[in-house]
Amino acid sequence: MNQLDKIVALCKRRGFVYQSAEIYGGLNGVYDFGPLGTLLKRNIRDAWVQSIFTTQNNILFLEGALLGSHAMWEASGHTQNFSDPLVDCTNCKRRFRADEIDLEKVCTVCGKKAWTDIRQFQLMFQTQVGAATDSSSIAYLRPETAQSIFVQFKNIMSTNRVKIPFGIAQIGKAFRNEITPKQFLFRMREFEQMELEWFCKPEKVDEYFPLWVKSREQFYEHLGINKQHIKLREHDKKELAHYSARTTDIEYEFPFGWKELEGIADRGNFDLKQHSKHSGKDLSVYDDETKQSYIPHVIECSVGVDRLFLTLLCDAYTEDTIDGEKRTVLKFSSKIAPIKAAFLPLVKKLSDPIHTIYQTIAGRGYMVEFDESGSIGKRYRRQDEIGTPLCFTYDFESADDNCITVRNRDTTKQERISIEKIEEYIQASLA
Ligand code: GAP
């Protein structure tokens, strides 16, 4: 089994991620997140929000609709440009993204060379809104969260006390009918984005762009991702998206190679200009200093929650041998670990006192677990596999010395601390 297959298996075994509608054979490129996956996603979102605020504090949030009108996606350029090159093998009928295979060679599935011409495949999911089925009822599931930020830009500015420069951020679902969804959560058909659009004066773009790149890099460091597996890559002119004047990707070295984790783009004033033109509404702002109106420029930072989820799993996944026994560990940083600590009685008959301690800590808002079933070794292994940084074990001496043993997930070293110090200990690990 390769590392990605092992991660997929662990995700299912421990309740992080399930194939959507698995009992019906699954839906390709669509996943459900289980109890632990839900907690991990929540920690990712919280960490992202915190990180953008520590870079700039004048940021507002939006929760835009998932469905968007034809007019909106026409103006944004997506109906015309948001496509991937598609090619079919006429022999085995498989479909491929033409930019991902060598058309000079035979089909990797059937070994024949029988390619169709390349054609552009629209990635947006189209649907019909309402009972009428004419062209006016066409709508799309959004392929990026950014557009609702642009179309609500004027409303947000006029109903909130903000001045350029400021940011609008959004976390939410996006949908793309990817030709070949693959590599688990890397390329999905339904996924979640965290996007920040930073509006500034055109002459300030060169100042803010590197600032955001730096801040985004620091975010991944803060999440505990190995620096060796992160690098920046500037887009060539010919690979730039239709809206972008400049893009820097933050890439991660996945088990299947270096790939984009986050894109930071200078979108210029492309989007606001397009929406101004198509809607007939003035989206410019007035500059008190120059006494002139202008359309703000935008720097965008965009990362997928799910892609970051996969990145964190790949980075944390470790197999090691402790005292001759093999184990699998997710070495998550405490900040994003779904469960911060586990409370375990050494044997079942010691359950009551440690259950009371567990309830006290849980009641103070910590995401913690209590587990009394199976041998203590087995329970440690389970916590290692889900990335719990600390295990507190109540043993036969605990009632007498009012102390508990705390085990560190990564080193497996144990130390004895006073029961009163448990919360302090957890706090220190989260700092
Ligand atoms: N608004 C800009 C935009 O959407 P993008 O590079 O197409 O740019 C931004 O997407 C981020 O969204 C990517 O860096 C990636 O993290 C995530 N993403 C894009 N497509 C995805 C997919 N099919 N599955 C999972 N995540 C995806």
Tab-separated table of C-alpha atoms in Angstrom, residues 22-416:
chain	number	residue	atom	x	y	z
A	22	GLU	CA	-20.665	4.527	-0.063
A	23	ILE	CA	-23.420	1.944	0.473
A	24	TYR	CA	-24.677	2.785	-3.035
A	25	GLY	CA	-21.241	2.504	-4.601
A	26	GLY	CA	-20.164	6.086	-3.861
A	27	LEU	CA	-20.176	9.301	-5.840
A	28	ASN	CA	-16.841	10.033	-7.447
A	29	GLY	CA	-15.065	13.133	-6.140
A	30	VAL	CA	-17.549	13.653	-3.292
A	31	TYR	CA	-16.885	12.835	0.372
A	32	ASP	CA	-18.601	12.992	3.753
A	33	PHE	CA	-16.602	14.012	6.804
A	34	GLY	CA	-17.063	11.871	9.897
A	35	PRO	CA	-16.930	12.946	13.547
A	36	LEU	CA	-13.155	13.427	13.701
A	37	GLY	CA	-12.985	14.922	10.209
A	38	THR	CA	-15.630	17.457	11.174
A	39	LEU	CA	-13.583	18.521	14.199
A	40	LEU	CA	-10.395	18.768	12.158
A	41	LYS	CA	-12.147	20.896	9.518
A	42	ARG	CA	-13.486	23.203	12.206
A	43	ASN	CA	-9.979	23.648	13.626
A	44	ILE	CA	-8.642	24.406	10.138
A	45	ARG	CA	-11.286	27.089	9.550
A	46	ASP	CA	-10.692	28.651	12.980
A	47	ALA	CA	-6.931	28.729	12.449
A	48	TRP	CA	-7.384	30.363	9.031
A	49	VAL	CA	-9.671	33.075	10.399
A	50	GLN	CA	-7.210	33.782	13.179
A	51	SER	CA	-4.294	33.928	10.766
A	52	ILE	CA	-5.855	36.450	8.378
A	53	PHE	CA	-6.831	38.657	11.313
A	54	THR	CA	-3.336	38.643	12.712
A	55	THR	CA	-2.074	39.878	9.321
A	56	GLN	CA	-4.679	42.634	8.864
A	57	ASN	CA	-7.546	43.344	11.235
A	58	ASN	CA	-9.887	45.190	8.874
A	59	ILE	CA	-11.493	42.123	7.369
A	60	LEU	CA	-15.220	41.473	7.006
A	61	PHE	CA	-16.961	38.178	6.376
A	62	LEU	CA	-19.533	37.137	3.832
A	63	GLU	CA	-21.591	34.002	3.458
A	64	GLY	CA	-22.688	34.069	-0.159
A	65	ALA	CA	-25.217	31.862	-1.942
A	66	LEU	CA	-24.068	28.660	-3.606
A	67	LEU	CA	-26.274	29.194	-6.652
A	68	GLY	CA	-25.388	32.042	-8.976
A	69	SER	CA	-27.187	33.485	-11.982
A	70	HIS	CA	-26.020	33.011	-15.547
A	71	ALA	CA	-25.428	36.774	-15.793
A	72	MET	CA	-23.026	36.743	-12.859
A	73	TRP	CA	-20.907	33.887	-14.208
A	74	GLU	CA	-21.007	35.344	-17.703
A	75	ALA	CA	-19.609	38.629	-16.367
A	76	SER	CA	-16.908	36.875	-14.351
A	77	GLY	CA	-15.685	35.117	-17.480
A	78	HIS	CA	-16.389	31.648	-16.124
A	79	THR	CA	-18.981	30.572	-18.719
A	80	GLN	CA	-16.398	31.232	-21.438
A	81	ASN	CA	-13.108	30.389	-19.744
A	82	PHE	CA	-13.667	27.983	-16.882
A	83	SER	CA	-12.978	24.750	-18.694
A	84	ASP	CA	-10.365	22.028	-18.978
A	85	PRO	CA	-9.181	20.334	-22.174
A	86	LEU	CA	-10.850	16.942	-22.557
A	87	VAL	CA	-9.878	13.982	-24.709
A	88	ASP	CA	-11.507	10.544	-25.103
A	89	CYS	CA	-9.973	7.236	-26.026
A	90	THR	CA	-12.316	5.922	-28.764
A	91	ASN	CA	-11.193	2.349	-28.046
A	92	CYS	CA	-11.811	1.988	-24.270
A	93	LYS	CA	-14.078	5.078	-23.931
A	94	ARG	CA	-12.071	6.478	-21.006
A	95	ARG	CA	-11.868	10.247	-20.560
A	96	PHE	CA	-8.729	12.185	-19.690
A	97	ARG	CA	-7.635	15.737	-19.118
A	98	ALA	CA	-5.619	16.391	-22.257
A	99	ASP	CA	-3.013	18.429	-20.363
A	100	GLU	CA	-2.288	15.489	-18.035
A	101	ILE	CA	-1.397	12.837	-20.618
A	102	ASP	CA	0.973	12.484	-23.571
A	103	LEU	CA	-1.193	12.276	-26.700
A	104	GLU	CA	1.814	11.062	-28.684
A	105	LYS	CA	1.666	7.875	-26.641
A	106	VAL	CA	-0.903	5.064	-26.354
A	107	CYS	CA	-3.772	5.093	-23.840
A	108	THR	CA	-2.498	3.974	-20.426
A	109	VAL	CA	-5.708	1.973	-19.866
A	110	CYS	CA	-6.103	-0.055	-23.085
A	111	GLY	CA	-2.741	0.376	-24.818
A	112	LYS	CA	-4.291	1.685	-28.092
A	113	LYS	CA	-3.676	5.082	-29.669
A	114	ALA	CA	-7.139	6.253	-30.657
A	115	TRP	CA	-7.606	9.787	-29.311
A	116	THR	CA	-10.468	12.098	-30.232
A	117	ASP	CA	-9.754	15.779	-30.895
A	118	ILE	CA	-9.273	17.886	-27.788
A	119	ARG	CA	-12.335	19.874	-26.758
A	120	GLN	CA	-13.015	22.239	-23.880
A	121	PHE	CA	-15.129	20.830	-21.045
A	122	GLN	CA	-17.098	23.339	-18.925
A	123	LEU	CA	-16.311	22.719	-15.246
A	124	MET	CA	-19.296	24.511	-13.738
A	125	PHE	CA	-22.323	22.478	-12.678
A	126	GLN	CA	-25.280	23.963	-14.498
A	127	THR	CA	-28.807	23.748	-13.169
A	128	GLN	CA	-32.237	25.212	-13.762
A	129	VAL	CA	-33.893	27.482	-11.210
A	130	GLY	CA	-37.690	27.487	-11.057
A	131	ALA	CA	-40.250	25.741	-13.221
A	132	ALA	CA	-39.436	27.502	-16.485
A	133	THR	CA	-36.720	25.901	-18.577
A	134	ASP	CA	-35.676	28.766	-20.811
A	135	SER	CA	-32.247	30.387	-20.894
A	136	SER	CA	-33.228	32.938	-18.209
A	137	SER	CA	-33.558	30.156	-15.606
A	138	ILE	CA	-30.013	28.818	-16.040
A	139	ALA	CA	-27.957	28.976	-12.846
A	140	TYR	CA	-24.651	27.504	-11.728
A	141	LEU	CA	-23.270	26.068	-8.525
A	142	ARG	CA	-20.379	28.370	-7.739
A	143	PRO	CA	-16.933	27.110	-8.759
A	144	GLU	CA	-15.243	29.625	-6.413
A	145	THR	CA	-16.514	31.615	-3.460
A	146	ALA	CA	-14.832	34.811	-4.666
A	147	GLN	CA	-17.504	36.051	-7.083
A	148	SER	CA	-20.160	36.700	-4.450
A	149	ILE	CA	-17.583	38.889	-2.694
A	150	PHE	CA	-17.155	40.960	-5.861
A	151	VAL	CA	-20.857	41.270	-6.611
A	152	GLN	CA	-21.586	42.307	-2.995
A	153	PHE	CA	-18.589	44.639	-2.778
A	154	LYS	CA	-20.658	47.825	-3.061
A	155	ASN	CA	-23.313	46.628	-0.593
A	156	ILE	CA	-20.641	45.684	1.923
A	157	MET	CA	-18.830	49.007	1.560
A	158	SER	CA	-21.965	51.075	1.885
A	159	THR	CA	-23.412	49.206	4.868
A	160	ASN	CA	-20.209	48.902	6.906
A	161	ARG	CA	-17.748	51.511	8.028
A	162	VAL	CA	-14.829	50.388	5.929
A	163	LYS	CA	-12.317	52.163	3.793
A	164	ILE	CA	-9.847	50.903	1.246
A	165	PRO	CA	-7.676	48.975	2.034
A	166	PHE	CA	-9.785	46.249	3.587
A	167	GLY	CA	-10.565	42.594	3.056
A	168	ILE	CA	-13.650	40.454	2.558
A	169	ALA	CA	-13.271	36.809	3.488
A	170	GLN	CA	-15.471	33.824	2.899
A	171	ILE	CA	-15.414	30.158	3.825
A	172	GLY	CA	-17.806	27.966	1.920
A	173	LYS	CA	-18.532	25.243	-0.570
A	174	ALA	CA	-17.486	25.339	-4.201
A	175	PHE	CA	-18.308	22.865	-6.960
A	176	ARG	CA	-16.424	21.821	-10.061
A	177	ASN	CA	-17.278	19.023	-12.426
A	178	GLU	CA	-13.643	17.899	-12.553
A	179	ILE	CA	-12.932	15.570	-15.482
A	180	THR	CA	-10.755	13.342	-13.351
A	181	PRO	CA	-11.317	13.810	-9.611
A	182	LYS	CA	-8.394	12.099	-7.944
A	183	GLN	CA	-5.884	11.729	-5.162
A	184	PHE	CA	-8.560	11.584	-2.475
A	185	LEU	CA	-9.282	15.109	-1.201
A	186	PHE	CA	-6.845	16.758	-3.591
A	187	ARG	CA	-9.195	17.182	-6.516
A	188	MET	CA	-12.846	16.890	-5.579
A	189	ARG	CA	-16.100	17.817	-7.281
A	190	GLU	CA	-17.592	19.310	-4.119
A	191	PHE	CA	-15.117	21.029	-1.830
A	192	GLU	CA	-14.731	23.980	0.483
A	193	GLN	CA	-12.678	27.108	-0.025
A	194	MET	CA	-11.286	29.748	2.311
A	195	GLU	CA	-10.838	32.899	0.266
A	196	LEU	CA	-9.738	36.380	1.140
A	197	GLU	CA	-10.123	39.247	-1.303
A	198	TRP	CA	-7.959	42.189	-0.243
A	199	PHE	CA	-9.108	45.453	-1.854
A	200	CYS	CA	-6.477	48.148	-2.219
A	201	LYS	CA	-5.378	51.060	-4.368
A	202	PRO	CA	-3.697	49.952	-7.599
A	203	GLU	CA	-0.346	51.498	-6.605
A	204	LYS	CA	-0.357	49.492	-3.340
A	205	VAL	CA	-0.525	46.038	-4.941
A	206	ASP	CA	3.263	45.621	-5.039
A	207	GLU	CA	3.407	46.410	-1.338
A	208	TYR	CA	0.590	44.074	-0.228
A	209	PHE	CA	1.249	41.132	-2.525
A	210	PRO	CA	4.521	40.030	-0.831
A	211	LEU	CA	3.001	40.751	2.565
A	212	TRP	CA	0.182	38.296	1.942
A	213	VAL	CA	2.513	35.681	0.461
A	214	LYS	CA	4.688	35.880	3.572
A	215	SER	CA	1.717	35.742	5.900
A	216	ARG	CA	0.257	32.712	4.125
A	217	GLU	CA	3.594	30.895	4.315
A	218	GLN	CA	3.760	31.647	8.041
A	219	PHE	CA	0.275	30.207	8.463
A	220	TYR	CA	1.453	26.781	7.284
A	221	GLU	CA	4.472	26.975	9.538
A	222	HIS	CA	2.182	27.874	12.439
A	223	LEU	CA	0.095	24.750	11.709
A	224	GLY	CA	3.261	22.727	12.198
A	225	ILE	CA	3.727	21.731	8.538
A	226	ASN	CA	7.307	20.732	7.771
A	227	LYS	CA	8.996	23.708	6.044
A	228	GLN	CA	10.928	21.351	3.769
A	229	HIS	CA	7.636	20.319	2.162
A	230	ILE	CA	6.483	23.856	1.349
A	231	LYS	CA	7.694	26.049	-1.507
A	232	LEU	CA	6.575	29.029	-3.556
A	233	ARG	CA	6.041	28.841	-7.296
A	234	GLU	CA	5.377	31.774	-9.584
A	235	HIS	CA	2.969	31.100	-12.488
A	236	ASP	CA	4.204	31.488	-16.069
A	237	LYS	CA	2.265	34.063	-18.069
A	238	LYS	CA	0.621	31.310	-20.148
A	239	GLU	CA	-0.724	29.343	-17.158
A	240	LEU	CA	-2.348	32.357	-15.462
A	241	ALA	CA	-6.119	32.129	-14.909
A	242	HIS	CA	-8.180	34.465	-17.090
A	243	TYR	CA	-8.581	36.979	-14.238
A	244	SER	CA	-5.023	37.013	-12.942
A	245	ALA	CA	-2.144	39.385	-13.665
A	246	ARG	CA	0.173	37.470	-11.350
A	247	THR	CA	-0.130	34.316	-9.256
A	248	THR	CA	2.166	32.754	-6.697
A	249	ASP	CA	1.277	29.256	-5.579
A	250	ILE	CA	2.211	27.827	-2.230
A	251	GLU	CA	3.009	24.233	-3.099
A	252	TYR	CA	3.220	21.215	-0.838
A	253	GLU	CA	5.156	18.053	-1.541
A	254	PHE	CA	2.334	15.481	-1.497
A	255	PRO	CA	3.112	11.735	-1.795
A	256	PHE	CA	2.189	12.212	-5.495
A	257	GLY	CA	4.521	15.204	-6.030
A	258	TRP	CA	4.691	18.977	-5.579
A	259	LYS	CA	1.213	20.439	-6.063
A	260	GLU	CA	-0.679	23.663	-5.401
A	261	LEU	CA	-1.962	24.054	-1.874
A	262	GLU	CA	-2.907	27.731	-2.050
A	263	GLY	CA	-2.968	30.350	-4.783
A	264	ILE	CA	-2.217	34.027	-4.169
A	265	ALA	CA	-3.329	36.093	-7.134
A	266	ASP	CA	-3.210	39.695	-8.205
A	267	ARG	CA	-6.671	39.901	-9.791
A	268	GLY	CA	-6.161	43.582	-10.623
A	269	ASN	CA	-9.532	45.238	-11.076
A	270	PHE	CA	-10.687	42.568	-13.531
A	271	ASP	CA	-13.680	41.329	-11.532
A	272	LEU	CA	-15.084	44.640	-10.331
A	273	LYS	CA	-14.640	46.101	-13.822
A	274	GLN	CA	-16.427	43.166	-15.430
A	275	HIS	CA	-19.339	43.296	-12.971
A	276	SER	CA	-19.577	47.078	-13.425
A	277	LYS	CA	-19.711	46.653	-17.182
A	278	HIS	CA	-22.234	43.795	-17.228
A	279	SER	CA	-24.557	45.058	-14.473
A	280	GLY	CA	-24.392	48.729	-15.402
A	281	LYS	CA	-23.745	49.544	-11.705
A	282	ASP	CA	-20.863	51.771	-10.717
A	283	LEU	CA	-18.484	49.746	-8.523
A	284	SER	CA	-15.826	52.434	-8.207
A	285	VAL	CA	-14.889	54.102	-4.924
A	286	TYR	CA	-14.140	57.735	-4.231
A	287	ASP	CA	-10.663	58.670	-3.050
A	288	ASP	CA	-10.836	61.567	-0.555
A	289	GLU	CA	-7.172	62.422	-1.124
A	290	THR	CA	-7.087	62.602	-4.909
A	291	LYS	CA	-10.789	63.557	-5.205
A	292	GLN	CA	-11.155	60.948	-7.912
A	293	SER	CA	-13.036	57.713	-8.300
A	294	TYR	CA	-11.227	54.481	-9.112
A	295	ILE	CA	-11.905	50.742	-9.182
A	296	PRO	CA	-9.927	49.045	-6.405
A	297	HIS	CA	-7.463	46.276	-7.160
A	298	VAL	CA	-7.656	42.905	-5.468
A	299	ILE	CA	-5.143	40.475	-4.019
A	300	GLU	CA	-6.684	37.083	-3.462
A	301	CYS	CA	-5.526	34.320	-1.116
A	302	SER	CA	-7.387	31.101	-1.817
A	303	VAL	CA	-6.993	27.669	-0.272
A	304	GLY	CA	-9.223	24.611	-0.073
A	305	VAL	CA	-10.201	23.412	3.405
A	306	ASP	CA	-10.157	19.826	2.132
A	307	ARG	CA	-6.837	20.214	0.333
A	308	LEU	CA	-5.318	21.617	3.505
A	309	PHE	CA	-6.936	18.741	5.425
A	310	LEU	CA	-5.140	16.294	3.120
A	311	THR	CA	-1.897	18.268	3.457
A	312	LEU	CA	-2.067	18.076	7.243
A	313	LEU	CA	-2.739	14.338	7.101
A	314	CYS	CA	0.160	13.713	4.710
A	315	ASP	CA	2.482	15.824	6.826
A	316	ALA	CA	1.435	14.229	10.109
A	317	TYR	CA	1.286	10.604	8.971
A	318	THR	CA	4.153	8.662	10.568
A	319	GLU	CA	4.960	5.015	11.080
A	320	ASP	CA	7.506	4.193	13.778
A	321	THR	CA	8.531	1.421	16.126
A	322	ILE	CA	8.286	1.849	19.885
A	323	ASP	CA	9.781	-0.869	22.120
A	324	GLY	CA	9.729	-3.255	19.191
A	325	GLU	CA	6.097	-2.555	18.363
A	326	LYS	CA	5.052	-0.846	15.124
A	327	ARG	CA	2.567	1.976	15.331
A	328	THR	CA	0.929	4.588	13.120
A	329	VAL	CA	0.809	8.140	14.457
A	330	LEU	CA	-0.713	11.349	13.181
A	331	LYS	CA	1.724	13.949	14.489
A	332	PHE	CA	-0.729	16.850	14.279
A	333	SER	CA	0.155	20.080	16.012
A	334	SER	CA	-1.990	20.380	19.157
A	335	LYS	CA	-3.656	23.452	17.642
A	336	ILE	CA	-5.381	21.448	14.940
A	337	ALA	CA	-5.589	17.970	16.504
A	338	PRO	CA	-9.303	17.023	16.633
A	339	ILE	CA	-8.991	15.627	20.169
A	340	LYS	CA	-6.689	17.540	22.510
A	341	ALA	CA	-6.357	14.887	25.207
A	342	ALA	CA	-7.697	11.471	26.199
A	343	PHE	CA	-8.580	10.351	29.721
A	344	LEU	CA	-7.968	6.683	30.388
A	345	PRO	CA	-8.295	4.520	33.478
A	346	LEU	CA	-5.435	2.008	33.670
A	347	VAL	CA	-8.081	-0.679	34.182
A	348	LYS	CA	-11.859	-0.488	33.980
A	349	LYS	CA	-12.453	-0.574	37.728
A	350	LEU	CA	-10.639	2.798	38.017
A	351	SER	CA	-13.082	4.428	35.575
A	352	ASP	CA	-15.209	6.503	37.955
A	353	PRO	CA	-12.649	9.003	39.288
A	354	ILE	CA	-11.063	9.671	35.888
A	355	HIS	CA	-14.462	9.976	34.248
A	356	THR	CA	-15.226	12.770	36.712
A	357	ILE	CA	-11.939	14.505	35.800
A	358	TYR	CA	-12.734	14.054	32.090
A	359	GLN	CA	-16.171	15.631	32.552
A	360	THR	CA	-14.682	18.625	34.355
A	361	ILE	CA	-12.163	19.279	31.568
A	362	ALA	CA	-14.757	18.694	28.805
A	363	GLY	CA	-17.106	21.078	30.626
A	364	ARG	CA	-14.456	23.800	30.351
A	365	GLY	CA	-14.703	23.599	26.557
A	366	TYR	CA	-11.820	21.286	25.645
A	367	MET	CA	-12.387	18.645	22.973
A	368	VAL	CA	-11.331	15.569	24.938
A	369	GLU	CA	-12.203	11.852	25.002
A	370	PHE	CA	-12.754	9.243	27.650
A	371	ASP	CA	-11.943	5.639	26.790
A	372	GLU	CA	-12.101	2.628	29.102
A	373	SER	CA	-12.444	-0.271	26.651
A	374	GLY	CA	-9.609	-2.642	25.770
A	375	SER	CA	-6.052	-2.832	27.015
A	376	ILE	CA	-4.228	0.408	27.830
A	377	GLY	CA	-1.743	-0.294	25.003
A	378	LYS	CA	-4.575	-0.607	22.492
A	379	ARG	CA	-6.143	2.609	23.701
A	380	TYR	CA	-2.822	4.479	23.336
A	381	ARG	CA	-2.497	3.154	19.752
A	382	ARG	CA	-5.971	4.404	18.887
A	383	GLN	CA	-5.218	7.868	20.257
A	384	ASP	CA	-1.890	7.879	18.370
A	385	GLU	CA	-3.720	7.061	15.152
A	386	ILE	CA	-6.152	9.937	15.511
A	387	GLY	CA	-3.397	12.349	16.518
A	388	THR	CA	-4.305	13.029	20.167
A	389	PRO	CA	-1.250	14.787	21.632
A	390	LEU	CA	-1.781	13.823	25.306
A	391	CYS	CA	-3.143	10.807	27.209
A	392	PHE	CA	-3.848	11.115	30.935
A	393	THR	CA	-3.915	7.760	32.709
A	394	TYR	CA	-5.351	7.206	36.176
A	395	ASP	CA	-3.683	4.277	37.958
A	396	PHE	CA	-3.709	2.493	41.328
A	397	GLU	CA	-1.578	5.187	43.021
A	398	SER	CA	-3.650	8.133	41.758
A	399	ALA	CA	-6.175	8.086	44.618
A	400	ASP	CA	-3.303	8.231	47.170
A	401	ASP	CA	-0.916	10.753	45.590
A	402	ASN	CA	-3.530	12.808	43.674
A	403	CYS	CA	-1.344	12.473	40.573
A	404	ILE	CA	-1.907	11.162	37.091
A	405	THR	CA	0.421	9.933	34.347
A	406	VAL	CA	0.597	11.990	31.166
A	407	ARG	CA	1.926	10.381	27.999
A	408	ASN	CA	3.317	12.391	25.095
A	409	ARG	CA	2.109	11.054	21.734
A	410	ASP	CA	5.321	11.700	19.762
A	411	THR	CA	7.947	10.593	22.265
A	412	THR	CA	5.665	8.176	24.204
A	413	LYS	CA	7.512	9.487	27.299
A	414	GLN	CA	5.415	9.571	30.453
A	415	GLU	CA	5.546	11.894	33.431
A	416	ARG	CA	3.553	12.137	36.611
